[in-house]
mmCIF file of C-alpha atoms and ligand atoms in Angstrom:
data_model
loop_
_atom_site.group_PDB
_atom_site.id
_atom_site.type_symbol
_atom_site.label_atom_id
_atom_site.label_comp_id
_atom_site.label_asym_id
_atom_site.label_seq_id
_atom_site.Cartn_x
_atom_site.Cartn_y
_atom_site.Cartn_z
ATOM 1 C CA UNK A 1 -31.280 -9.913 4.135
ATOM 2 C CA UNK A 2 -29.571 -9.256 7.406
ATOM 3 C CA UNK A 3 -26.038 -9.069 7.458
ATOM 4 C CA UNK A 4 -23.379 -9.220 10.320
ATOM 5 C CA UNK A 5 -22.793 -6.603 12.947
ATOM 6 C CA UNK A 6 -19.107 -6.788 11.938
ATOM 7 C CA UNK A 7 -19.924 -6.081 8.118
ATOM 8 C CA UNK A 8 -22.366 -3.134 9.174
ATOM 9 C CA UNK A 9 -19.433 -0.710 9.900
ATOM 10 C CA UNK A 10 -17.250 -1.488 6.898
ATOM 11 C CA UNK A 11 -17.307 0.821 3.838
ATOM 12 C CA UNK A 12 -16.662 -0.428 0.137
ATOM 13 C CA UNK A 13 -12.915 0.228 -1.185
ATOM 14 C CA UNK A 14 -13.366 3.891 -2.700
ATOM 15 C CA UNK A 15 -10.203 3.432 -4.574
ATOM 16 C CA UNK A 16 -11.566 0.230 -6.466
ATOM 17 C CA UNK A 17 -14.811 2.170 -7.030
ATOM 18 C CA UNK A 18 -13.651 5.111 -8.255
ATOM 19 C CA UNK A 19 -11.189 3.440 -10.394
ATOM 20 C CA UNK A 20 -13.965 1.290 -12.046
ATOM 21 C CA UNK A 21 -16.120 4.420 -12.547
ATOM 22 C CA UNK A 22 -13.461 6.239 -14.467
ATOM 23 C CA UNK A 23 -12.760 2.945 -16.443
ATOM 24 C CA UNK A 24 -16.660 2.751 -17.174
ATOM 25 C CA UNK A 25 -16.756 6.235 -18.461
ATOM 26 C CA UNK A 26 -13.667 5.693 -20.630
ATOM 27 C CA UNK A 27 -15.109 2.616 -22.203
ATOM 28 C CA UNK A 28 -18.476 4.895 -22.809
ATOM 29 C CA UNK A 29 -16.233 7.169 -24.814
ATOM 30 C CA UNK A 30 -15.859 10.048 -22.215
ATOM 31 C CA UNK A 31 -12.158 11.343 -22.289
ATOM 32 C CA UNK A 32 -11.108 10.976 -18.730
ATOM 33 C CA UNK A 33 -7.887 11.652 -17.146
ATOM 34 C CA UNK A 34 -7.617 9.014 -14.353
ATOM 35 C CA UNK A 35 -5.267 9.335 -11.418
ATOM 36 C CA UNK A 36 -7.308 6.844 -9.593
ATOM 37 C CA UNK A 37 -5.785 3.342 -8.222
ATOM 38 C CA UNK A 38 -2.219 3.246 -7.587
ATOM 39 C CA UNK A 39 -1.463 1.006 -10.343
ATOM 40 C CA UNK A 40 1.947 1.147 -12.334
ATOM 41 C CA UNK A 41 0.939 1.589 -16.246
ATOM 42 C CA UNK A 42 3.668 -0.711 -17.482
ATOM 43 C CA UNK A 43 3.121 -4.217 -18.866
ATOM 44 C CA UNK A 44 4.497 -6.837 -16.477
ATOM 45 C CA UNK A 45 8.123 -7.497 -17.573
ATOM 46 C CA UNK A 46 8.570 -10.396 -20.227
ATOM 47 C CA UNK A 47 10.897 -12.477 -18.394
ATOM 48 C CA UNK A 48 8.195 -12.477 -15.566
ATOM 49 C CA UNK A 49 5.366 -13.282 -17.897
ATOM 50 C CA UNK A 50 7.335 -15.974 -19.698
ATOM 51 C CA UNK A 51 8.205 -17.723 -16.314
ATOM 52 C CA UNK A 52 4.646 -17.904 -15.815
ATOM 53 C CA UNK A 53 3.638 -19.343 -19.473
ATOM 54 C CA UNK A 54 6.208 -21.896 -18.884
ATOM 55 C CA UNK A 55 4.851 -22.937 -15.701
ATOM 56 C CA UNK A 56 1.524 -23.340 -17.445
ATOM 57 C CA UNK A 57 3.283 -25.518 -20.106
ATOM 58 C CA UNK A 58 4.934 -27.603 -17.183
ATOM 59 C CA UNK A 59 1.689 -28.352 -15.969
ATOM 60 C CA UNK A 60 1.958 -26.115 -12.623
ATOM 61 C CA UNK A 61 -1.906 -26.015 -12.790
ATOM 62 C CA UNK A 62 -2.608 -27.930 -9.481
ATOM 63 C CA UNK A 63 -3.376 -27.188 -5.759
ATOM 64 C CA UNK A 64 -0.145 -26.255 -3.921
ATOM 65 C CA UNK A 65 0.871 -26.083 -0.176
ATOM 66 C CA UNK A 66 -1.544 -23.346 1.070
ATOM 67 C CA UNK A 67 1.328 -21.392 2.372
ATOM 68 C CA UNK A 68 2.979 -21.177 -0.801
ATOM 69 C CA UNK A 69 5.567 -23.083 -3.172
ATOM 70 C CA UNK A 70 8.574 -23.895 -1.326
ATOM 71 C CA UNK A 71 10.696 -22.472 -4.073
ATOM 72 C CA UNK A 72 9.112 -19.067 -3.901
ATOM 73 C CA UNK A 73 8.840 -18.934 0.161
ATOM 74 C CA UNK A 74 12.690 -19.715 -0.031
ATOM 75 C CA UNK A 75 13.544 -16.861 -2.513
ATOM 76 C CA UNK A 76 11.096 -14.557 -0.594
ATOM 77 C CA UNK A 77 13.176 -15.190 2.570
ATOM 78 C CA UNK A 78 16.518 -14.804 0.698
ATOM 79 C CA UNK A 79 15.097 -11.345 -0.756
ATOM 80 C CA UNK A 80 14.231 -10.138 2.748
ATOM 81 C CA UNK A 81 17.994 -11.211 4.156
ATOM 82 C CA UNK A 82 19.656 -9.572 1.163
ATOM 83 C CA UNK A 83 17.694 -6.228 0.764
ATOM 84 C CA UNK A 84 15.982 -5.739 3.958
ATOM 85 C CA UNK A 85 18.748 -7.428 6.842
ATOM 86 C CA UNK A 86 15.891 -9.645 8.048
ATOM 87 C CA UNK A 87 16.899 -13.065 8.879
ATOM 88 C CA UNK A 88 13.949 -14.967 7.738
ATOM 89 C CA UNK A 89 13.834 -18.639 6.407
ATOM 90 C CA UNK A 90 11.170 -20.356 4.206
ATOM 91 C CA UNK A 91 9.400 -21.194 7.107
ATOM 92 C CA UNK A 92 8.902 -17.451 8.122
ATOM 93 C CA UNK A 93 7.036 -16.627 4.827
ATOM 94 C CA UNK A 94 3.265 -17.050 3.690
ATOM 95 C CA UNK A 95 2.610 -16.492 0.189
ATOM 96 C CA UNK A 96 -0.640 -14.465 -0.453
ATOM 97 C CA UNK A 97 -3.238 -12.988 -2.599
ATOM 98 C CA UNK A 98 -1.484 -9.795 -2.953
ATOM 99 C CA UNK A 99 -0.289 -7.663 0.018
ATOM 100 C CA UNK A 100 -4.085 -7.081 0.909
ATOM 101 C CA UNK A 101 -4.593 -10.641 1.763
ATOM 102 C CA UNK A 102 -1.505 -10.733 3.819
ATOM 103 C CA UNK A 103 -2.674 -8.004 6.183
ATOM 104 C CA UNK A 104 -6.180 -9.575 6.122
ATOM 105 C CA UNK A 105 -4.881 -12.800 7.491
ATOM 106 C CA UNK A 106 -2.768 -11.094 10.158
ATOM 107 C CA UNK A 107 -5.733 -9.017 11.396
ATOM 108 C CA UNK A 108 -8.104 -12.350 11.796
ATOM 109 C CA UNK A 109 -5.126 -14.292 13.336
ATOM 110 C CA UNK A 110 -4.015 -11.262 15.821
ATOM 111 C CA UNK A 111 -6.891 -9.163 16.639
ATOM 112 C CA UNK A 112 -10.050 -9.916 18.627
ATOM 113 C CA UNK A 113 -12.861 -8.019 20.056
ATOM 114 C CA UNK A 114 -11.657 -4.885 21.757
ATOM 115 C CA UNK A 115 -8.220 -4.973 20.557
ATOM 116 C CA UNK A 116 -6.692 -1.594 19.467
ATOM 117 C CA UNK A 117 -4.749 -1.298 16.398
ATOM 118 C CA UNK A 118 -2.935 1.902 15.964
ATOM 119 C CA UNK A 119 -3.190 3.521 12.309
ATOM 120 C CA UNK A 120 -1.572 7.065 11.669
ATOM 121 C CA UNK A 121 -3.732 9.094 9.011
ATOM 122 C CA UNK A 122 -3.791 9.587 6.177
ATOM 123 C CA UNK A 123 -3.704 5.823 6.018
ATOM 124 C CA UNK A 124 -4.404 3.332 3.100
ATOM 125 C CA UNK A 125 -8.101 2.799 3.158
ATOM 126 C CA UNK A 126 -8.326 -0.800 3.864
ATOM 127 C CA UNK A 127 -6.323 -0.951 7.026
ATOM 128 C CA UNK A 128 -9.268 0.487 9.311
ATOM 129 C CA UNK A 129 -11.796 -1.959 7.643
ATOM 130 C CA UNK A 130 -9.607 -4.942 7.975
ATOM 131 C CA UNK A 131 -9.454 -4.209 11.537
ATOM 132 C CA UNK A 132 -13.244 -3.764 11.840
ATOM 133 C CA UNK A 133 -13.863 -6.811 10.145
ATOM 134 C CA UNK A 134 -11.634 -8.504 12.749
ATOM 135 C CA UNK A 135 -13.623 -6.981 15.240
ATOM 136 C CA UNK A 136 -10.888 -4.732 16.710
ATOM 137 C CA UNK A 137 -11.027 -1.142 17.346
ATOM 138 C CA UNK A 138 -9.132 1.052 14.822
ATOM 139 C CA UNK A 139 -6.995 3.999 16.502
ATOM 140 C CA UNK A 140 -6.387 6.694 14.355
ATOM 141 C CA UNK A 141 -3.655 8.998 14.894
ATOM 142 C CA UNK A 142 -3.560 12.169 12.597
ATOM 143 C CA UNK A 143 -0.502 13.695 11.181
ATOM 144 C CA UNK A 144 -0.086 16.743 9.374
ATOM 145 C CA UNK A 145 1.369 18.517 5.963
ATOM 146 C CA UNK A 146 3.618 20.152 8.200
ATOM 147 C CA UNK A 147 5.281 16.946 9.907
ATOM 148 C CA UNK A 148 5.477 15.323 6.116
ATOM 149 C CA UNK A 149 2.467 13.177 7.117
ATOM 150 C CA UNK A 150 4.811 11.180 9.837
ATOM 151 C CA UNK A 151 3.736 9.910 13.238
ATOM 152 C CA UNK A 152 6.185 10.830 15.666
ATOM 153 C CA UNK A 153 7.503 8.802 18.579
ATOM 154 C CA UNK A 154 5.502 10.771 20.906
ATOM 155 C CA UNK A 155 2.179 10.642 19.293
ATOM 156 C CA UNK A 156 2.656 6.767 19.337
ATOM 157 C CA UNK A 157 3.587 6.536 22.721
ATOM 158 C CA UNK A 158 0.860 8.668 23.733
ATOM 159 C CA UNK A 159 -1.708 6.468 21.653
ATOM 160 C CA UNK A 160 -0.810 3.072 23.180
ATOM 161 C CA UNK A 161 -3.003 1.925 25.757
ATOM 162 C CA UNK A 162 -3.364 -1.515 27.794
ATOM 163 C CA UNK A 163 -5.399 -2.716 24.791
ATOM 164 C CA UNK A 164 -3.206 -1.858 22.138
ATOM 165 C CA UNK A 165 -1.950 -4.802 20.236
ATOM 166 C CA UNK A 166 -0.683 -3.681 16.951
ATOM 167 C CA UNK A 167 0.804 -0.677 15.167
ATOM 168 C CA UNK A 168 0.795 -0.450 11.353
ATOM 169 C CA UNK A 169 3.234 1.164 9.803
ATOM 170 C CA UNK A 170 3.668 2.003 6.133
ATOM 171 C CA UNK A 171 6.475 3.612 4.339
ATOM 172 C CA UNK A 172 6.894 4.767 1.656
ATOM 173 C CA UNK A 173 3.077 5.705 2.429
ATOM 174 C CA UNK A 174 0.016 5.422 0.607
ATOM 175 C CA UNK A 175 -1.620 8.003 -0.049
ATOM 176 C CA UNK A 176 0.912 10.602 1.050
ATOM 177 C CA UNK A 177 4.488 9.480 -0.500
ATOM 178 C CA UNK A 178 6.034 10.112 2.727
ATOM 179 C CA UNK A 179 9.023 7.986 3.681
ATOM 180 C CA UNK A 180 10.525 7.676 7.074
ATOM 181 C CA UNK A 181 14.270 8.295 7.441
ATOM 182 C CA UNK A 182 16.321 5.410 9.018
ATOM 183 C CA UNK A 183 16.614 7.417 12.324
ATOM 184 C CA UNK A 184 12.638 8.360 12.305
ATOM 185 C CA UNK A 185 12.313 4.423 11.921
ATOM 186 C CA UNK A 186 14.733 3.562 14.707
ATOM 187 C CA UNK A 187 13.000 6.068 17.199
ATOM 188 C CA UNK A 188 9.587 4.433 16.403
ATOM 189 C CA UNK A 189 10.993 0.717 17.121
ATOM 190 C CA UNK A 190 12.156 2.432 20.470
ATOM 191 C CA UNK A 191 8.415 3.021 21.328
ATOM 192 C CA UNK A 192 7.496 -0.589 20.133
ATOM 193 C CA UNK A 193 9.978 -2.261 21.802
ATOM 194 C CA UNK A 194 9.629 -0.040 25.082
ATOM 195 C CA UNK A 195 5.633 -0.731 25.070
ATOM 196 C CA UNK A 196 5.863 -4.320 24.064
ATOM 197 C CA UNK A 197 3.420 -4.008 21.040
ATOM 198 C CA UNK A 198 3.421 -5.633 17.583
ATOM 199 C CA UNK A 199 4.232 -3.673 14.485
ATOM 200 C CA UNK A 200 3.033 -4.802 10.894
ATOM 201 C CA UNK A 201 5.418 -2.956 8.447
ATOM 202 C CA UNK A 202 3.714 -2.668 5.075
ATOM 203 C CA UNK A 203 6.656 -2.145 2.549
ATOM 204 C CA UNK A 204 4.734 -2.601 -0.708
ATOM 205 C CA UNK A 205 6.414 0.613 -1.932
ATOM 206 C CA UNK A 206 9.749 -0.208 -0.774
ATOM 207 C CA UNK A 207 11.438 -0.020 -4.237
ATOM 208 C CA UNK A 208 9.681 3.187 -5.346
ATOM 209 C CA UNK A 209 12.142 5.923 -3.899
ATOM 210 C CA UNK A 210 13.221 9.229 -5.181
ATOM 211 C CA UNK A 211 16.072 11.922 -4.470
ATOM 212 C CA UNK A 212 18.211 9.507 -2.491
ATOM 213 C CA UNK A 213 15.373 8.527 0.131
ATOM 214 C CA UNK A 214 16.490 5.455 2.109
ATOM 215 C CA UNK A 215 14.184 2.497 3.189
ATOM 216 C CA UNK A 216 14.963 1.002 6.484
ATOM 217 C CA UNK A 217 12.510 -1.911 7.619
ATOM 218 C CA UNK A 218 11.764 -1.442 11.163
ATOM 219 C CA UNK A 219 12.480 -5.006 11.730
ATOM 220 C CA UNK A 220 15.881 -4.126 10.739
ATOM 221 C CA UNK A 221 16.413 -1.459 13.612
ATOM 222 C CA UNK A 222 17.506 -4.079 16.348
ATOM 223 C CA UNK A 223 17.085 -7.871 17.366
ATOM 224 C CA UNK A 224 14.488 -6.557 19.864
ATOM 225 C CA UNK A 225 12.600 -4.409 17.027
ATOM 226 C CA UNK A 226 12.807 -7.698 14.812
ATOM 227 C CA UNK A 227 11.099 -9.786 17.495
ATOM 228 C CA UNK A 228 8.126 -7.614 17.359
ATOM 229 C CA UNK A 229 8.021 -7.028 13.705
ATOM 230 C CA UNK A 230 5.855 -8.719 10.747
ATOM 231 C CA UNK A 231 6.515 -7.672 7.146
ATOM 232 C CA UNK A 232 3.851 -7.242 4.500
ATOM 233 C CA UNK A 233 4.823 -6.937 1.025
ATOM 234 C CA UNK A 234 4.007 -8.103 -2.605
ATOM 235 C CA UNK A 235 5.189 -7.994 -6.384
ATOM 236 C CA UNK A 236 2.201 -5.662 -7.492
ATOM 237 C CA UNK A 237 3.816 -2.038 -7.184
ATOM 238 C CA UNK A 238 7.574 -2.796 -7.740
ATOM 239 C CA UNK A 239 7.047 -5.388 -10.753
ATOM 240 C CA UNK A 240 4.139 -3.952 -12.298
ATOM 241 C CA UNK A 241 2.158 -7.349 -11.229
ATOM 242 C CA UNK A 242 -1.314 -5.962 -9.859
ATOM 243 C CA UNK A 243 -3.551 -8.447 -11.484
ATOM 244 C CA UNK A 244 -1.222 -11.504 -10.623
ATOM 245 C CA UNK A 245 -2.354 -11.217 -6.958
ATOM 246 C CA UNK A 246 0.678 -12.400 -5.153
ATOM 247 C CA UNK A 247 2.102 -10.922 -1.885
ATOM 248 C CA UNK A 248 3.504 -12.310 1.117
ATOM 249 C CA UNK A 249 3.500 -11.939 5.010
ATOM 250 C CA UNK A 250 6.793 -12.648 7.083
ATOM 251 C CA UNK A 251 6.788 -13.051 10.560
ATOM 252 C CA UNK A 252 7.369 -15.866 13.129
ATOM 253 C CA UNK A 253 6.810 -19.493 12.275
ATOM 254 C CA UNK A 254 3.941 -19.944 14.701
ATOM 255 C CA UNK A 255 2.366 -16.852 13.360
ATOM 256 C CA UNK A 256 2.740 -17.906 9.734
ATOM 257 C CA UNK A 257 1.381 -21.362 10.542
ATOM 258 C CA UNK A 258 -1.792 -19.458 12.226
ATOM 259 C CA UNK A 259 -2.059 -17.294 8.924
ATOM 260 C CA UNK A 260 -1.674 -20.291 6.568
ATOM 261 C CA UNK A 261 -4.668 -22.041 8.685
ATOM 262 C CA UNK A 262 -6.837 -19.158 8.086
ATOM 263 C CA UNK A 263 -5.638 -19.028 4.228
ATOM 264 C CA UNK A 264 -6.131 -22.898 4.099
ATOM 265 C CA UNK A 265 -9.804 -22.557 4.946
ATOM 266 C CA UNK A 266 -10.326 -19.547 2.909
ATOM 267 C CA UNK A 267 -8.521 -19.287 -0.564
ATOM 268 C CA UNK A 268 -6.011 -21.874 -0.358
ATOM 269 C CA UNK A 269 -2.788 -21.350 -2.267
ATOM 270 C CA UNK A 270 -2.218 -18.558 -4.445
ATOM 271 C CA UNK A 271 -2.553 -19.206 -8.173
ATOM 272 C CA UNK A 272 0.155 -21.700 -8.742
ATOM 273 C CA UNK A 273 1.581 -20.277 -12.186
ATOM 274 C CA UNK A 274 1.474 -16.928 -11.000
ATOM 275 C CA UNK A 275 3.595 -17.759 -8.084
ATOM 276 C CA UNK A 276 6.118 -19.025 -10.628
ATOM 277 C CA UNK A 277 6.289 -15.784 -12.374
ATOM 278 C CA UNK A 278 7.039 -13.778 -8.852
ATOM 279 C CA UNK A 279 9.804 -16.235 -8.270
ATOM 280 C CA UNK A 280 11.110 -14.895 -11.711
ATOM 281 C CA UNK A 281 10.719 -11.604 -10.552
ATOM 282 C CA UNK A 282 12.813 -12.195 -7.555
ATOM 283 C CA UNK A 283 15.510 -14.170 -9.216
ATOM 284 C CA UNK A 284 15.690 -12.122 -12.451
ATOM 285 C CA UNK A 285 17.406 -8.756 -13.236
ATOM 286 C CA UNK A 286 16.235 -5.956 -11.328
ATOM 287 C CA UNK A 287 16.693 -3.528 -14.098
ATOM 288 C CA UNK A 288 13.052 -3.521 -14.812
ATOM 289 C CA UNK A 289 12.281 -2.154 -11.431
ATOM 290 C CA UNK A 290 15.115 0.610 -11.993
ATOM 291 C CA UNK A 291 13.596 1.534 -15.254
ATOM 292 C CA UNK A 292 9.959 1.884 -13.940
ATOM 293 C CA UNK A 293 11.303 4.038 -10.933
ATOM 294 C CA UNK A 294 13.213 6.341 -13.471
ATOM 295 C CA UNK A 295 10.009 6.911 -15.206
ATOM 296 C CA UNK A 296 8.076 7.599 -12.141
ATOM 297 C CA UNK A 297 10.776 10.080 -11.075
ATOM 298 C CA UNK A 298 10.139 11.978 -14.134
ATOM 299 C CA UNK A 299 6.535 11.734 -13.798
ATOM 300 C CA UNK A 300 6.589 12.607 -9.959
ATOM 301 C CA UNK A 301 8.367 15.981 -10.877
ATOM 302 C CA UNK A 302 5.913 17.255 -13.360
ATOM 303 C CA UNK A 303 2.960 16.297 -11.280
ATOM 304 C CA UNK A 304 4.351 17.702 -8.046
ATOM 305 C CA UNK A 305 5.505 21.049 -9.570
ATOM 306 C CA UNK A 306 2.252 21.355 -11.818
ATOM 307 C CA UNK A 307 0.236 21.032 -8.430
ATOM 308 C CA UNK A 308 1.988 23.661 -6.466
ATOM 309 C CA UNK A 309 1.454 26.200 -9.466
ATOM 310 C CA UNK A 310 -2.059 25.830 -9.325
ATOM 311 C CA UNK A 311 -2.992 28.840 -6.931
ATOM 312 C CA UNK A 312 -5.036 27.545 -3.749
ATOM 313 C CA UNK A 313 -3.350 23.849 -4.181
ATOM 314 C CA UNK A 314 -0.366 22.570 -2.535
ATOM 315 C CA UNK A 315 1.259 19.092 -1.561
ATOM 316 C CA UNK A 316 4.542 18.106 0.114
ATOM 317 C CA UNK A 317 7.246 16.610 -2.356
ATOM 318 C CA UNK A 318 6.669 12.912 -2.173
ATOM 319 C CA UNK A 319 9.773 10.870 -1.519
ATOM 320 C CA UNK A 320 8.404 7.317 -2.473
ATOM 321 C CA UNK A 321 5.643 5.390 -3.784
ATOM 322 C CA UNK A 322 3.785 7.210 -6.764
ATOM 323 C CA UNK A 323 0.949 9.576 -5.206
ATOM 324 C CA UNK A 324 0.737 13.102 -4.525
ATOM 325 C CA UNK A 325 -1.714 14.141 -1.637
ATOM 326 C CA UNK A 326 -2.739 17.473 -2.455
ATOM 327 C CA UNK A 327 -4.478 19.977 -0.146
ATOM 328 C CA UNK A 328 -7.692 21.524 -1.452
ATOM 329 C CA UNK A 329 -9.021 23.076 1.793
ATOM 330 C CA UNK A 330 -8.409 26.571 0.272
ATOM 331 C CA UNK A 331 -11.078 26.030 -2.446
ATOM 332 C CA UNK A 332 -13.667 25.881 0.377
ATOM 333 C CA UNK A 333 -14.870 22.289 -0.744
ATOM 334 C CA UNK A 334 -14.557 19.004 1.082
ATOM 335 C CA UNK A 335 -12.634 16.215 -0.653
ATOM 336 C CA UNK A 336 -15.786 14.405 -1.869
ATOM 337 C CA UNK A 337 -17.181 17.561 -3.191
ATOM 338 C CA UNK A 338 -14.073 18.642 -4.867
ATOM 339 C CA UNK A 339 -13.498 15.193 -6.423
ATOM 340 C CA UNK A 340 -17.049 14.892 -7.546
ATOM 341 C CA UNK A 341 -17.318 18.194 -9.261
ATOM 342 C CA UNK A 342 -13.716 17.533 -10.806
ATOM 343 C CA UNK A 343 -14.853 14.457 -12.459
ATOM 344 C CA UNK A 344 -18.283 16.067 -13.789
ATOM 345 C CA UNK A 345 -16.893 19.256 -15.061
ATOM 346 C CA UNK A 346 -13.504 18.279 -16.412
ATOM 347 C CA UNK A 347 -13.617 14.639 -16.420
ATOM 348 C CA UNK A 348 -10.497 14.171 -14.023
ATOM 349 C CA UNK A 349 -10.801 11.243 -11.570
ATOM 350 C CA UNK A 350 -9.053 11.328 -8.343
ATOM 351 C CA UNK A 351 -9.477 9.872 -4.886
ATOM 352 C CA UNK A 352 -11.082 11.925 -2.172
ATOM 353 C CA UNK A 353 -8.746 12.273 0.937
ATOM 354 C CA UNK A 354 -11.825 11.366 3.125
ATOM 355 C CA UNK A 355 -11.183 7.930 2.108
ATOM 356 C CA UNK A 356 -7.844 7.977 3.500
ATOM 357 C CA UNK A 357 -8.890 9.985 6.737
ATOM 358 C CA UNK A 358 -8.342 13.519 5.544
ATOM 359 C CA UNK A 359 -11.207 15.263 4.154
ATOM 360 C CA UNK A 360 -8.833 18.201 3.225
ATOM 361 C CA UNK A 361 -7.000 16.397 0.692
ATOM 362 C CA UNK A 362 -7.256 14.651 -2.784
ATOM 363 C CA UNK A 363 -5.052 11.656 -4.049
ATOM 364 C CA UNK A 364 -3.553 11.565 -7.442
ATOM 365 C CA UNK A 365 -1.704 8.598 -8.624
ATOM 366 C CA UNK A 366 1.071 9.393 -11.295
ATOM 367 C CA UNK A 367 1.687 5.971 -12.083
ATOM 368 C CA UNK A 368 0.184 6.935 -15.670
ATOM 369 C CA UNK A 369 2.095 8.450 -18.692
ATOM 370 C CA UNK A 370 2.959 11.661 -18.893
ATOM 371 C CA UNK A 371 0.508 12.791 -21.785
ATOM 372 C CA UNK A 372 -2.376 12.204 -19.134
ATOM 373 C CA UNK A 373 -0.468 14.081 -16.375
ATOM 374 C CA UNK A 374 0.054 17.114 -18.284
ATOM 375 C CA UNK A 375 -3.629 17.274 -19.689
ATOM 376 C CA UNK A 376 -4.916 16.389 -16.141
ATOM 377 C CA UNK A 377 -2.977 19.388 -14.772
ATOM 378 C CA UNK A 378 -4.311 21.878 -17.220
ATOM 379 C CA UNK A 379 -7.616 20.585 -16.550
ATOM 380 C CA UNK A 380 -7.485 20.626 -12.786
ATOM 381 C CA UNK A 381 -6.176 24.492 -12.948
ATOM 382 C CA UNK A 382 -9.063 25.297 -15.244
ATOM 383 C CA UNK A 383 -11.459 23.736 -12.495
ATOM 384 C CA UNK A 384 -9.813 25.710 -9.616
ATOM 385 C CA UNK A 385 -9.746 28.952 -11.367
ATOM 386 C CA UNK A 386 -13.237 28.361 -12.163
ATOM 387 C CA UNK A 387 -14.629 27.931 -8.597
HETATM 388 N N1 LIG B 1 -3.336 -0.229 -3.197
HETATM 389 C C1 LIG B 1 -3.805 0.589 -4.620
HETATM 390 C C2 LIG B 1 -4.402 2.005 -4.170
HETATM 391 O O1 LIG B 1 -4.415 2.617 -3.007
HETATM 392 C C3 LIG B 1 -5.061 -0.235 -5.271
HETATM 393 C C4 LIG B 1 -6.361 -0.242 -5.025
HETATM 394 C C5 LIG B 1 -6.561 -0.625 -3.606
HETATM 395 O O2 LIG B 1 -6.730 -2.055 -3.411
HETATM 396 O O3 LIG B 1 -7.137 0.044 -2.747
HETATM 397 O O4 LIG B 1 -4.761 2.365 -5.199
#
């Protein structure tokens, strides 16, 4: 069968593939330590589950508006005003199948052949593929561990050409855990305004912060920045709702209408009763988020300290999300060779950095229990010393 040119350049999601492989090995009885997908190991908080059950009992099982349940759109807008100082109303919100679909819709609505989209590397692996599926051109701007994997205003300025349409910003970052300070965000906002490009801010990890790190949405940097900003976010990471598939896009009413049009012809509304769970997540107590972040903080310390004690491996301290991005280049192996051999010889599953645009590193998610982290670190140390 002949597939489209558009698809020929797109590679499958390595995070999902390796996660599935590790799960399968475990089902087959292999004792695997998995640090693969960024998926909190906690159950979804009970009040959220209860709200979805209630919605089922109440018959919320029908088609809904493609853009989302009106009550959820209003609650998301209220959250963005309250938590992020972004003056949105319900009409600015599109409820999507996870954060992933919010970005996918956006690319289809905004990007056409030849449009350039600036993506700092290391990046979440789906960004460039989504741009390619929209027939745009990803422009990758590399960053370094020395710069805490953050793009500078100068780098951004230099990457912009007359074809640049969009800049993808992700803070806290997947895969590095880097968090841009409010000053750094403001400086990037200046470039966006000066060069009159769009910025999409992927804020899915905004609540997962450590050591007093602060999250400033680039849209809150100034009214001019707000006019150029589109927000992508979701419930998966903050509320341990990965399988629910509820995310959202926030932007101008015309953009939201355009994306709702795309969604209306692809998936229609997000699962109706799942949206009522999301509503409870926003309206209920936020203690569950605080508790999960406290657990991540402890795991992060054990993980980052443990990695940096292994001769030949190093990682910067992450200030957000739940990943460490570990430099393995001193072993002389590529990220794929390292990951494959580690899984084969020590049954430790990690994601090779090549998937995120950096072949010197591997990504480990510490959204897993402390016991697995400790065992995994011991196996990782044994693996490196055996090389
Ligand atoms: N975003 C998560 C990760 O990077 C989930 C997997 C995926 O969709 O890529 O691990």
